[in-house]
Amino acid sequence: MSSASEVAGREAVYRLVVAEDAYLIREGIRSALEREEDEVEVLEYCPDLDSLLRAVEEHRPNVVITDIRMPPTNTDEGIRAATALRENHPEIGVVVISQYVSPHYALKLFEHGSAGRAYLLKEHVGHRIQLMEAIREVAAGGSVVDPKVVDVLVEARMRAKNSLLARLSTREREVLAGVATGASNAAIAESLFLTKRAVEKNINSLFAKLDLSDDKATSRRVRAALLFIADSDLEEKSDV
Amino acid sequence: MNGSAVSRGAGLGQLDLETELREYAFGTALEKSDLVVIAVAFAGAVAAVAVVATGGVTSQTTAFSAVLVTNIAALALGGLVWRRARPSSAFGNLLLAEGALVLVSGLAGSPNSVLYLIGMLAVWAVALGATWLLLVFPGSRVTGAAWIVMAAALGTFLLGELPLIFMSSNVFGVSGITGCATACPANPALAVHAPAAAEVFRRVEGVLQATWGLGLVCFLTARFAWASRARRRLTFPVLVSAAPLVAVFTINAVVVDLAGVHPGSSGIEIFAGARIVYPLGFIAGLLFARAYAGEALAFMARKLVGRPSVAAVEQLVRRVLDDPQARLVFWLPRSGHFVDRHGTRAVLDPESAGLTWRAFGHGDAQVLAVVHDVALGEDPELVEAVGAASLLTLENRRLEHDLLDSVDALRASQRRLVGAASAERRKIERDLHDGVQQKLVALRIQLELVRDLARENGLGERLDGLATDFDDALDELRSTAHGIYPPLLADEGLEAALREVARRASVALTLDLEDVGRLSEDRETAIYYCCIEALQNVAKHAGEDAVASLRLWREPKAVRFSVRDDGVGFVPRPGTRGAGLTNMTDRIGAVGGTLAVRSDPGAGTTVSGGVAIDSDRSGDVVGV
């Protein structure tokens, strides 16, 4: 179990390759990362999928930050890059940055395993804590989902009457959302002003209510929670 | 008949119709030539009577002039009727010519020997003309076997009678026309008095005349026996009315001329009566044909109620025309040729296989043609009736067809419009995503960086507020762009896009989504929006506890969807569709799809629909 602070304590230097085709965003990322130069080193900025894959071979970074929609096809190059890297360089963490709040891409990113993958909204790249947390998590094999993506989902599911989420208490829902973002128990405890023990109790009860197995590996726990929020409601009732 | 003549069908304009009705009821106005014919016939008849009355040679002056006048009248009447009824036929003119010859033959009643000779020659011409009329009816030219009879007739005159004129003082008496057996005027053409030679020619004449008469009997009988029904309808009255004349003539030839038995006066009266009667057959034939055509038209009209298929109409045409080869062909104005009912091009060659054709339409615009046996050319009234009835029936079908055509065209243009609109929406979404949204995102990043720096200077709180406003603006823009055209639909197709819709749906929803592959953009958009609209309806109307199910599946030739709920339902009433439902129907209709809504109070609502994917446009299914 690795929390962000533990990773930072090791004073690891993250060697990055960044892929983003839009100039303005690229410059934004550059400014954001320049702030962190004692912790982060950017080896190359790439404008498309091919140059990204080539740069990875050349520099062997430990983290890749990539846009989803890039040349050549402007569809899901970022996801494809993440899939390809899991195959060839499983040790490299990938932070996919996107303008889409849609969980579709997050789930697609996790389709072949969630370890070392993060899904971050582009507008939060400037948010120092979120960005660095994502980089640290994926480098350590963890998973992160932008809280906003989870919020949107939870909100929609809560609007739906009869939703399984409605069986949870408000506190349990908040904890579940935290789990889905990839936050550690400690981080959840901190953000909700709870004790770590209380968070663990909530997790146990909500996972029992939802019939989910609480996986000790955070990355898998994230995926299970996210999948549950996004889809389980739907699939579960499909044979009704 | 002229195959390319366009017959006048039902006129559309009121004026046309009126004119046609008047013509139908009263006939067309008499033409000048008709008036001339009537005047000449009348004057001729008067003259004939005058000639006979002033010192007539015959003992039967009254009978002679009566025969003459009625014969002229009958032939003139027949001629006029024929010219009127069948303007394209020369037979009417033949009748008039025959009438003129009869007129001239009136001179045979004159005591003047030259006039008498001319009159008697005209009598011969009348006999030859009558033979011609009977042989050619209802045509105008002698053909085939009829030439044998005609040759015998001409031979009788040229080889028998004509030489006799130059060598016998009493040549015409034997035919007994005027009855001047003993007191005829002298023969002015007499050149040599040679009784022996004359007897030889008289024999020759007798034999040839008998051949003529018997040949005529055989020919008319045989022709009637072999005739088509149409021709029989026409020739039967002629056969009946000409039978006395032909019989008397033949008996006269065999018994009087050949056997030398002199006829009594009753024989002459029968002959005179037969002459009066026979032209009426030509008129009666025509009336029979017309009456039959009228009956056929009424029969067809009775059979053609409702909306008979083209095949049924064609079948009826065959039955009424009694012609198994008859068929209907339809004019394609744009292609400039006829097609049969299967749409195969029909080549109309007047020469081919004993078939001919007649076109029907409005004014100069032909619509269809009846292809029929050449023999039916003798029954134009029938073909006309059949063609007009077919035209009337199928004209309605054509209008219907045109209407369907324009509905198709309308649908196509609707499809183009919707297609263009959805392409435009997609472009706007891309522009927003790649342009404004991109820039805002970049600014948002910069704002965050600035906020970090500003915190130390106490500007942090104000910038926090700014950041929140910024996020709101970004959210709004994002949802606007998504509403304009969902990027997932464009990138990944229906299944992924609908799954995403379900995730954000505010109703409890079960999913059964099949990967239906990619369809054309307009089809995908249509199905997508119908599903969204239906889900929104569930959220709005189905009630608090309603659970909906969304299905998407692919059939061999269609992609189908359904949105079902177990909510309160409603009573569907025609004409009370909401804007939402109308919208859905329009969208799906624009891509040639269908939509159905079923609902019952308490039993929920089901909206289902489908879009065909086997259409003519290739590349419809981009990938499966």
PDB file of N, CA and C in Angstrom, chain A residues 22 24-25 27-29 31-32 35 69 74-76 99-105 107-108 121-123 125-128 148 152-153 156-157 159-162 230-231 233-235 237-238, chain B residues 429-430 432-434 437-439 441-442 444-446 448-449 451-452 471 474-475 478 487-488 491-492 496 499-500 502-512 539 544-547:
ATOM      1  N   ALA A  22      -2.133  19.467 -29.010  1.00  0.00           N
ATOM      2  CA  ALA A  22      -2.554  20.869 -29.004  1.00  0.00           C
ATOM      3  C   ALA A  22      -1.485  21.737 -28.334  1.00  0.00           C
ATOM      4  N   LEU A  24      -1.421  24.807 -27.080  1.00  0.00           N
ATOM      5  CA  LEU A  24      -1.746  25.533 -25.852  1.00  0.00           C
ATOM      6  C   LEU A  24      -1.705  24.624 -24.627  1.00  0.00           C
ATOM      7  N   ILE A  25      -2.279  23.433 -24.798  1.00  0.00           N
ATOM      8  CA  ILE A  25      -2.308  22.478 -23.687  1.00  0.00           C
ATOM      9  C   ILE A  25      -0.883  22.026 -23.368  1.00  0.00           C
ATOM     10  N   GLU A  27       1.835  23.625 -23.775  1.00  0.00           N
ATOM     11  CA  GLU A  27       2.530  24.692 -23.047  1.00  0.00           C
ATOM     12  C   GLU A  27       2.063  24.751 -21.596  1.00  0.00           C
ATOM     13  N   GLY A  28       0.746  24.497 -21.411  1.00  0.00           N
ATOM     14  CA  GLY A  28       0.201  24.457 -20.061  1.00  0.00           C
ATOM     15  C   GLY A  28       0.869  23.368 -19.237  1.00  0.00           C
ATOM     16  N   ILE A  29       0.955  22.195 -19.848  1.00  0.00           N
ATOM     17  CA  ILE A  29       1.594  21.076 -19.152  1.00  0.00           C
ATOM     18  C   ILE A  29       3.056  21.414 -18.842  1.00  0.00           C
ATOM     19  N   SER A  31       4.433  24.350 -18.346  1.00  0.00           N
ATOM     20  CA  SER A  31       4.544  25.271 -17.207  1.00  0.00           C
ATOM     21  C   SER A  31       4.272  24.544 -15.893  1.00  0.00           C
ATOM     22  N   ALA A  32       3.257  23.651 -15.935  1.00  0.00           N
ATOM     23  CA  ALA A  32       2.904  22.936 -14.707  1.00  0.00           C
ATOM     24  C   ALA A  32       4.060  22.056 -14.243  1.00  0.00           C
ATOM     25  N   ARG A  35       7.336  23.654 -12.717  1.00  0.00           N
ATOM     26  CA  ARG A  35       7.215  23.945 -11.297  1.00  0.00           C
ATOM     27  C   ARG A  35       7.811  22.830 -10.432  1.00  0.00           C
ATOM     28  N   ARG A  69      -7.033  12.000 -27.740  1.00  0.00           N
ATOM     29  CA  ARG A  69      -7.262  12.260 -29.169  1.00  0.00           C
ATOM     30  C   ARG A  69      -6.031  12.924 -29.751  1.00  0.00           C
ATOM     31  N   ASN A  74      -6.953  10.884 -34.509  1.00  0.00           N
ATOM     32  CA  ASN A  74      -7.733  11.752 -33.641  1.00  0.00           C
ATOM     33  C   ASN A  74      -8.908  11.038 -32.992  1.00  0.00           C
ATOM     34  N   THR A  75      -8.685   9.801 -32.556  1.00  0.00           N
ATOM     35  CA  THR A  75      -9.777   9.113 -31.857  1.00  0.00           C
ATOM     36  C   THR A  75      -9.326   8.713 -30.449  1.00  0.00           C
ATOM     37  N   ASP A  76      -8.623   7.584 -30.316  1.00  0.00           N
ATOM     38  CA  ASP A  76      -8.292   7.107 -28.972  1.00  0.00           C
ATOM     39  C   ASP A  76      -6.826   6.681 -28.880  1.00  0.00           C
ATOM     40  N   GLN A  99     -10.209  15.613 -22.256  1.00  0.00           N
ATOM     41  CA  GLN A  99     -11.217  16.657 -22.092  1.00  0.00           C
ATOM     42  C   GLN A  99     -12.582  16.034 -21.819  1.00  0.00           C
ATOM     43  N   TYR A 100     -12.658  14.699 -21.949  1.00  0.00           N
ATOM     44  CA  TYR A 100     -13.950  14.033 -21.778  1.00  0.00           C
ATOM     45  C   TYR A 100     -14.179  13.622 -20.346  1.00  0.00           C
ATOM     46  N   VAL A 101     -15.342  14.010 -19.811  1.00  0.00           N
ATOM     47  CA  VAL A 101     -15.715  13.577 -18.472  1.00  0.00           C
ATOM     48  C   VAL A 101     -16.233  12.134 -18.537  1.00  0.00           C
ATOM     49  N   SER A 102     -16.567  11.711 -19.758  1.00  0.00           N
ATOM     50  CA  SER A 102     -17.165  10.395 -19.937  1.00  0.00           C
ATOM     51  C   SER A 102     -16.322   9.282 -19.321  1.00  0.00           C
ATOM     52  N   PRO A 103     -16.924   8.438 -18.452  1.00  0.00           N
ATOM     53  CA  PRO A 103     -16.181   7.334 -17.848  1.00  0.00           C
ATOM     54  C   PRO A 103     -15.826   6.249 -18.871  1.00  0.00           C
ATOM     55  N   HIS A 104     -16.446   6.379 -20.042  1.00  0.00           N
ATOM     56  CA  HIS A 104     -16.178   5.382 -21.076  1.00  0.00           C
ATOM     57  C   HIS A 104     -14.681   5.211 -21.312  1.00  0.00           C
ATOM     58  N   TYR A 105     -13.978   6.341 -21.420  1.00  0.00           N
ATOM     59  CA  TYR A 105     -12.551   6.265 -21.730  1.00  0.00           C
ATOM     60  C   TYR A 105     -11.756   5.762 -20.526  1.00  0.00           C
ATOM     61  N   LEU A 107     -12.849   3.675 -18.263  1.00  0.00           N
ATOM     62  CA  LEU A 107     -13.055   2.228 -18.194  1.00  0.00           C
ATOM     63  C   LEU A 107     -12.272   1.507 -19.283  1.00  0.00           C
ATOM     64  N   LYS A 108     -12.200   2.161 -20.439  1.00  0.00           N
ATOM     65  CA  LYS A 108     -11.459   1.555 -21.542  1.00  0.00           C
ATOM     66  C   LYS A 108      -9.970   1.488 -21.194  1.00  0.00           C
ATOM     67  N   LEU A 121      -8.567  14.681 -15.937  1.00  0.00           N
ATOM     68  CA  LEU A 121      -9.099  15.698 -16.838  1.00  0.00           C
ATOM     69  C   LEU A 121      -8.038  16.771 -17.086  1.00  0.00           C
ATOM     70  N   LYS A 122      -7.983  17.224 -18.308  1.00  0.00           N
ATOM     71  CA  LYS A 122      -6.934  18.164 -18.682  1.00  0.00           C
ATOM     72  C   LYS A 122      -6.962  19.436 -17.837  1.00  0.00           C
ATOM     73  N   GLU A 123      -8.188  19.858 -17.531  1.00  0.00           N
ATOM     74  CA  GLU A 123      -8.260  21.129 -16.803  1.00  0.00           C
ATOM     75  C   GLU A 123      -7.633  21.023 -15.407  1.00  0.00           C
ATOM     76  N   VAL A 125      -4.759  19.526 -14.894  1.00  0.00           N
ATOM     77  CA  VAL A 125      -3.311  19.382 -15.026  1.00  0.00           C
ATOM     78  C   VAL A 125      -2.590  20.500 -14.262  1.00  0.00           C
ATOM     79  N   GLY A 126      -3.227  21.659 -14.206  1.00  0.00           N
ATOM     80  CA  GLY A 126      -2.616  22.785 -13.496  1.00  0.00           C
ATOM     81  C   GLY A 126      -2.677  22.633 -11.980  1.00  0.00           C
ATOM     82  N   HIS A 127      -3.519  21.716 -11.550  1.00  0.00           N
ATOM     83  CA  HIS A 127      -3.663  21.497 -10.112  1.00  0.00           C
ATOM     84  C   HIS A 127      -2.488  20.670  -9.616  1.00  0.00           C
ATOM     85  N   ARG A 128      -1.643  21.335  -8.921  1.00  0.00           N
ATOM     86  CA  ARG A 128      -0.356  20.766  -8.539  1.00  0.00           C
ATOM     87  C   ARG A 128      -0.480  19.416  -7.832  1.00  0.00           C
ATOM     88  N   LYS A 148     -13.708  14.231 -10.544  1.00  0.00           N
ATOM     89  CA  LYS A 148     -14.849  14.810 -11.239  1.00  0.00           C
ATOM     90  C   LYS A 148     -15.595  13.754 -12.061  1.00  0.00           C
ATOM     91  N   VAL A 152     -19.531  12.895 -11.380  1.00  0.00           N
ATOM     92  CA  VAL A 152     -20.572  12.959 -12.409  1.00  0.00           C
ATOM     93  C   VAL A 152     -21.360  11.649 -12.434  1.00  0.00           C
ATOM     94  N   LEU A 153     -20.624  10.550 -12.350  1.00  0.00           N
ATOM     95  CA  LEU A 153     -21.282   9.239 -12.380  1.00  0.00           C
ATOM     96  C   LEU A 153     -22.185   9.037 -11.175  1.00  0.00           C
ATOM     97  N   ALA A 156     -25.302  11.045 -11.377  1.00  0.00           N
ATOM     98  CA  ALA A 156     -26.278  10.493 -12.315  1.00  0.00           C
ATOM     99  C   ALA A 156     -26.963   9.266 -11.721  1.00  0.00           C
ATOM    100  N   ARG A 157     -26.158   8.407 -11.103  1.00  0.00           N
ATOM    101  CA  ARG A 157     -26.729   7.185 -10.539  1.00  0.00           C
ATOM    102  C   ARG A 157     -27.676   7.495  -9.393  1.00  0.00           C
ATOM    103  N   ARG A 159     -29.523  10.087  -9.180  1.00  0.00           N
ATOM    104  CA  ARG A 159     -30.780  10.600  -9.737  1.00  0.00           C
ATOM    105  C   ARG A 159     -31.705   9.443 -10.101  1.00  0.00           C
ATOM    106  N   ALA A 160     -31.062   8.351 -10.523  1.00  0.00           N
ATOM    107  CA  ALA A 160     -31.869   7.209 -10.890  1.00  0.00           C
ATOM    108  C   ALA A 160     -32.461   6.593  -9.645  1.00  0.00           C
ATOM    109  N   LYS A 161     -33.776   6.553  -9.610  1.00  0.00           N
ATOM    110  CA  LYS A 161     -34.413   5.896  -8.471  1.00  0.00           C
ATOM    111  C   LYS A 161     -34.089   4.413  -8.557  1.00  0.00           C
ATOM    112  N   ASN A 162     -34.267   3.732  -7.499  1.00  0.00           N
ATOM    113  CA  ASN A 162     -34.012   2.291  -7.450  1.00  0.00           C
ATOM    114  C   ASN A 162     -32.533   1.938  -7.578  1.00  0.00           C
ATOM    115  N   ALA A 230     -20.255   2.805 -12.500  1.00  0.00           N
ATOM    116  CA  ALA A 230     -20.598   3.098 -13.896  1.00  0.00           C
ATOM    117  C   ALA A 230     -21.613   2.124 -14.466  1.00  0.00           C
ATOM    118  N   ASP A 231     -21.385   0.837 -14.215  1.00  0.00           N
ATOM    119  CA  ASP A 231     -22.130  -0.133 -15.013  1.00  0.00           C
ATOM    120  C   ASP A 231     -22.912  -1.188 -14.242  1.00  0.00           C
ATOM    121  N   ASP A 233     -24.970  -1.364 -11.895  1.00  0.00           N
ATOM    122  CA  ASP A 233     -26.382  -1.103 -11.754  1.00  0.00           C
ATOM    123  C   ASP A 233     -27.146  -1.558 -12.980  1.00  0.00           C
ATOM    124  N   LEU A 234     -26.567  -1.241 -14.108  1.00  0.00           N
ATOM    125  CA  LEU A 234     -27.227  -1.522 -15.377  1.00  0.00           C
ATOM    126  C   LEU A 234     -27.195  -3.010 -15.682  1.00  0.00           C
ATOM    127  N   GLU A 235     -26.013  -3.571 -15.599  1.00  0.00           N
ATOM    128  CA  GLU A 235     -25.876  -4.967 -16.018  1.00  0.00           C
ATOM    129  C   GLU A 235     -26.648  -5.894 -15.082  1.00  0.00           C
ATOM    130  N   LYS A 237     -29.338  -5.663 -13.548  1.00  0.00           N
ATOM    131  CA  LYS A 237     -30.780  -5.811 -13.709  1.00  0.00           C
ATOM    132  C   LYS A 237     -31.171  -6.240 -15.116  1.00  0.00           C
ATOM    133  N   SER A 238     -30.173  -6.510 -15.931  1.00  0.00           N
ATOM    134  CA  SER A 238     -30.497  -6.745 -17.341  1.00  0.00           C
ATOM    135  C   SER A 238     -31.338  -7.993 -17.548  1.00  0.00           C
TER     136      SER A 238
ATOM    137  N   GLU B 429     -19.401  20.282 -32.976  1.00  0.00           N
ATOM    138  CA  GLU B 429     -18.864  19.640 -31.760  1.00  0.00           C
ATOM    139  C   GLU B 429     -17.345  19.581 -31.825  1.00  0.00           C
ATOM    140  N   ARG B 430     -16.835  19.181 -32.995  1.00  0.00           N
ATOM    141  CA  ARG B 430     -15.377  19.089 -33.158  1.00  0.00           C
ATOM    142  C   ARG B 430     -14.723  20.458 -32.986  1.00  0.00           C
ATOM    143  N   LEU B 432     -15.862  22.991 -31.354  1.00  0.00           N
ATOM    144  CA  LEU B 432     -15.911  23.390 -29.942  1.00  0.00           C
ATOM    145  C   LEU B 432     -14.840  22.659 -29.159  1.00  0.00           C
ATOM    146  N   HIS B 433     -14.759  21.361 -29.385  1.00  0.00           N
ATOM    147  CA  HIS B 433     -13.820  20.539 -28.632  1.00  0.00           C
ATOM    148  C   HIS B 433     -12.374  20.924 -28.921  1.00  0.00           C
ATOM    149  N   ASP B 434     -12.086  21.068 -30.199  1.00  0.00           N
ATOM    150  CA  ASP B 434     -10.694  21.350 -30.563  1.00  0.00           C
ATOM    151  C   ASP B 434     -10.346  22.824 -30.460  1.00  0.00           C
ATOM    152  N   GLN B 437     -12.980  24.899 -26.410  1.00  0.00           N
ATOM    153  CA  GLN B 437     -12.797  24.079 -25.203  1.00  0.00           C
ATOM    154  C   GLN B 437     -11.308  23.880 -24.904  1.00  0.00           C
ATOM    155  N   GLN B 438     -10.575  23.617 -25.962  1.00  0.00           N
ATOM    156  CA  GLN B 438      -9.122  23.441 -25.845  1.00  0.00           C
ATOM    157  C   GLN B 438      -8.480  24.677 -25.209  1.00  0.00           C
ATOM    158  N   LYS B 439      -8.884  25.825 -25.731  1.00  0.00           N
ATOM    159  CA  LYS B 439      -8.300  27.075 -25.243  1.00  0.00           C
ATOM    160  C   LYS B 439      -8.677  27.301 -23.780  1.00  0.00           C
ATOM    161  N   VAL B 441      -9.426  25.047 -21.597  1.00  0.00           N
ATOM    162  CA  VAL B 441      -8.690  24.084 -20.780  1.00  0.00           C
ATOM    163  C   VAL B 441      -7.275  24.586 -20.531  1.00  0.00           C
ATOM    164  N   ALA B 442      -6.650  25.070 -21.606  1.00  0.00           N
ATOM    165  CA  ALA B 442      -5.292  25.603 -21.471  1.00  0.00           C
ATOM    166  C   ALA B 442      -5.271  26.774 -20.489  1.00  0.00           C
ATOM    167  N   ARG B 444      -7.386  27.280 -18.135  1.00  0.00           N
ATOM    168  CA  ARG B 444      -7.679  26.750 -16.800  1.00  0.00           C
ATOM    169  C   ARG B 444      -6.379  26.243 -16.144  1.00  0.00           C
ATOM    170  N   ILE B 445      -5.544  25.620 -16.930  1.00  0.00           N
ATOM    171  CA  ILE B 445      -4.250  25.151 -16.417  1.00  0.00           C
ATOM    172  C   ILE B 445      -3.408  26.327 -15.942  1.00  0.00           C
ATOM    173  N   GLN B 446      -3.357  27.337 -16.820  1.00  0.00           N
ATOM    174  CA  GLN B 446      -2.565  28.522 -16.487  1.00  0.00           C
ATOM    175  C   GLN B 446      -3.113  29.200 -15.226  1.00  0.00           C
ATOM    176  N   GLU B 448      -4.640  27.838 -12.772  1.00  0.00           N
ATOM    177  CA  GLU B 448      -4.258  27.053 -11.603  1.00  0.00           C
ATOM    178  C   GLU B 448      -2.831  27.388 -11.182  1.00  0.00           C
ATOM    179  N   LEU B 449      -1.971  27.515 -12.220  1.00  0.00           N
ATOM    180  CA  LEU B 449      -0.562  27.839 -11.930  1.00  0.00           C
ATOM    181  C   LEU B 449      -0.458  29.208 -11.282  1.00  0.00           C
ATOM    182  N   ARG B 451      -2.765  30.712  -9.684  1.00  0.00           N
ATOM    183  CA  ARG B 451      -3.366  30.669  -8.348  1.00  0.00           C
ATOM    184  C   ARG B 451      -2.332  30.205  -7.307  1.00  0.00           C
ATOM    185  N   ASP B 452      -1.548  29.203  -7.699  1.00  0.00           N
ATOM    186  CA  ASP B 452      -0.489  28.722  -6.804  1.00  0.00           C
ATOM    187  C   ASP B 452       0.449  29.859  -6.410  1.00  0.00           C
ATOM    188  N   ASP B 471     -14.551  26.659 -14.003  1.00  0.00           N
ATOM    189  CA  ASP B 471     -14.973  25.254 -14.092  1.00  0.00           C
ATOM    190  C   ASP B 471     -16.427  25.130 -14.529  1.00  0.00           C
ATOM    191  N   LEU B 474     -16.630  25.781 -18.168  1.00  0.00           N
ATOM    192  CA  LEU B 474     -16.093  24.627 -18.884  1.00  0.00           C
ATOM    193  C   LEU B 474     -17.102  23.469 -18.907  1.00  0.00           C
ATOM    194  N   ASP B 475     -17.727  23.253 -17.740  1.00  0.00           N
ATOM    195  CA  ASP B 475     -18.746  22.190 -17.666  1.00  0.00           C
ATOM    196  C   ASP B 475     -19.882  22.456 -18.625  1.00  0.00           C
ATOM    197  N   ARG B 478     -18.822  21.909 -22.105  1.00  0.00           N
ATOM    198  CA  ARG B 478     -18.663  20.480 -22.362  1.00  0.00           C
ATOM    199  C   ARG B 478     -20.017  19.817 -22.616  1.00  0.00           C
ATOM    200  N   PRO B 487     -19.501  12.871 -28.952  1.00  0.00           N
ATOM    201  CA  PRO B 487     -18.283  12.413 -29.599  1.00  0.00           C
ATOM    202  C   PRO B 487     -18.140  10.895 -29.588  1.00  0.00           C
ATOM    203  N   LEU B 488     -18.695  10.291 -28.556  1.00  0.00           N
ATOM    204  CA  LEU B 488     -18.596   8.825 -28.500  1.00  0.00           C
ATOM    205  C   LEU B 488     -19.341   8.173 -29.659  1.00  0.00           C
ATOM    206  N   ASP B 491     -17.138   8.540 -32.608  1.00  0.00           N
ATOM    207  CA  ASP B 491     -15.893   7.762 -32.554  1.00  0.00           C
ATOM    208  C   ASP B 491     -16.124   6.266 -32.482  1.00  0.00           C
ATOM    209  N   GLU B 492     -17.139   5.868 -31.692  1.00  0.00           N
ATOM    210  CA  GLU B 492     -17.229   4.433 -31.427  1.00  0.00           C
ATOM    211  C   GLU B 492     -18.562   3.804 -31.790  1.00  0.00           C
ATOM    212  N   ALA B 496     -21.447   1.953 -27.727  1.00  0.00           N
ATOM    213  CA  ALA B 496     -20.690   2.713 -26.735  1.00  0.00           C
ATOM    214  C   ALA B 496     -21.440   3.980 -26.327  1.00  0.00           C
ATOM    215  N   ARG B 499     -24.415   3.127 -24.143  1.00  0.00           N
ATOM    216  CA  ARG B 499     -23.959   2.700 -22.833  1.00  0.00           C
ATOM    217  C   ARG B 499     -23.659   3.929 -21.969  1.00  0.00           C
ATOM    218  N   GLU B 500     -23.029   4.908 -22.613  1.00  0.00           N
ATOM    219  CA  GLU B 500     -22.705   6.141 -21.907  1.00  0.00           C
ATOM    220  C   GLU B 500     -23.979   6.889 -21.511  1.00  0.00           C
ATOM    221  N   ALA B 502     -26.766   5.510 -20.848  1.00  0.00           N
ATOM    222  CA  ALA B 502     -27.352   4.760 -19.740  1.00  0.00           C
ATOM    223  C   ALA B 502     -26.681   5.125 -18.421  1.00  0.00           C
ATOM    224  N   ARG B 503     -25.355   5.313 -18.467  1.00  0.00           N
ATOM    225  CA  ARG B 503     -24.617   5.659 -17.255  1.00  0.00           C
ATOM    226  C   ARG B 503     -25.114   6.963 -16.660  1.00  0.00           C
ATOM    227  N   ARG B 504     -25.495   7.853 -17.525  1.00  0.00           N
ATOM    228  CA  ARG B 504     -25.908   9.162 -17.038  1.00  0.00           C
ATOM    229  C   ARG B 504     -27.425   9.285 -16.940  1.00  0.00           C
ATOM    230  N   ALA B 505     -28.109   8.206 -17.277  1.00  0.00           N
ATOM    231  CA  ALA B 505     -29.569   8.286 -17.276  1.00  0.00           C
ATOM    232  C   ALA B 505     -30.088   8.471 -15.861  1.00  0.00           C
ATOM    233  N   SER B 506     -31.174   9.185 -15.741  1.00  0.00           N
ATOM    234  CA  SER B 506     -31.726   9.416 -14.414  1.00  0.00           C
ATOM    235  C   SER B 506     -32.866   8.444 -14.119  1.00  0.00           C
ATOM    236  N   VAL B 507     -32.968   7.400 -14.902  1.00  0.00           N
ATOM    237  CA  VAL B 507     -33.954   6.363 -14.592  1.00  0.00           C
ATOM    238  C   VAL B 507     -33.199   5.059 -14.352  1.00  0.00           C
ATOM    239  N   ALA B 508     -33.823   4.208 -13.541  1.00  0.00           N
ATOM    240  CA  ALA B 508     -33.242   2.880 -13.348  1.00  0.00           C
ATOM    241  C   ALA B 508     -33.366   2.145 -14.672  1.00  0.00           C
ATOM    242  N   LEU B 509     -32.268   1.568 -15.077  1.00  0.00           N
ATOM    243  CA  LEU B 509     -32.223   1.108 -16.463  1.00  0.00           C
ATOM    244  C   LEU B 509     -31.497  -0.219 -16.561  1.00  0.00           C
ATOM    245  N   THR B 510     -32.066  -1.131 -17.299  1.00  0.00           N
ATOM    246  CA  THR B 510     -31.313  -2.340 -17.620  1.00  0.00           C
ATOM    247  C   THR B 510     -30.937  -2.273 -19.090  1.00  0.00           C
ATOM    248  N   LEU B 511     -29.802  -2.864 -19.392  1.00  0.00           N
ATOM    249  CA  LEU B 511     -29.272  -2.730 -20.749  1.00  0.00           C
ATOM    250  C   LEU B 511     -29.136  -4.080 -21.422  1.00  0.00           C
ATOM    251  N   ASP B 512     -29.429  -4.091 -22.694  1.00  0.00           N
ATOM    252  CA  ASP B 512     -29.114  -5.269 -23.491  1.00  0.00           C
ATOM    253  C   ASP B 512     -28.659  -4.739 -24.845  1.00  0.00           C
ATOM    254  N   ALA B 539     -38.351   9.106 -17.951  1.00  0.00           N
ATOM    255  CA  ALA B 539     -38.030   9.885 -16.758  1.00  0.00           C
ATOM    256  C   ALA B 539     -39.159  10.850 -16.423  1.00  0.00           C
ATOM    257  N   GLU B 544     -42.349   7.339 -10.589  1.00  0.00           N
ATOM    258  CA  GLU B 544     -41.174   7.291  -9.724  1.00  0.00           C
ATOM    259  C   GLU B 544     -40.448   5.953  -9.755  1.00  0.00           C
ATOM    260  N   ASP B 545     -41.220   4.872  -9.708  1.00  0.00           N
ATOM    261  CA  ASP B 545     -40.589   3.569  -9.510  1.00  0.00           C
ATOM    262  C   ASP B 545     -40.349   2.822 -10.818  1.00  0.00           C
ATOM    263  N   ALA B 546     -40.594   3.489 -11.918  1.00  0.00           N
ATOM    264  CA  ALA B 546     -40.496   2.791 -13.200  1.00  0.00           C
ATOM    265  C   ALA B 546     -39.057   2.349 -13.463  1.00  0.00           C
ATOM    266  N   VAL B 547     -38.939   1.158 -13.963  1.00  0.00           N
ATOM    267  CA  VAL B 547     -37.638   0.661 -14.393  1.00  0.00           C
ATOM    268  C   VAL B 547     -37.706   0.500 -15.910  1.00  0.00           C
TER     269      VAL B 547
END
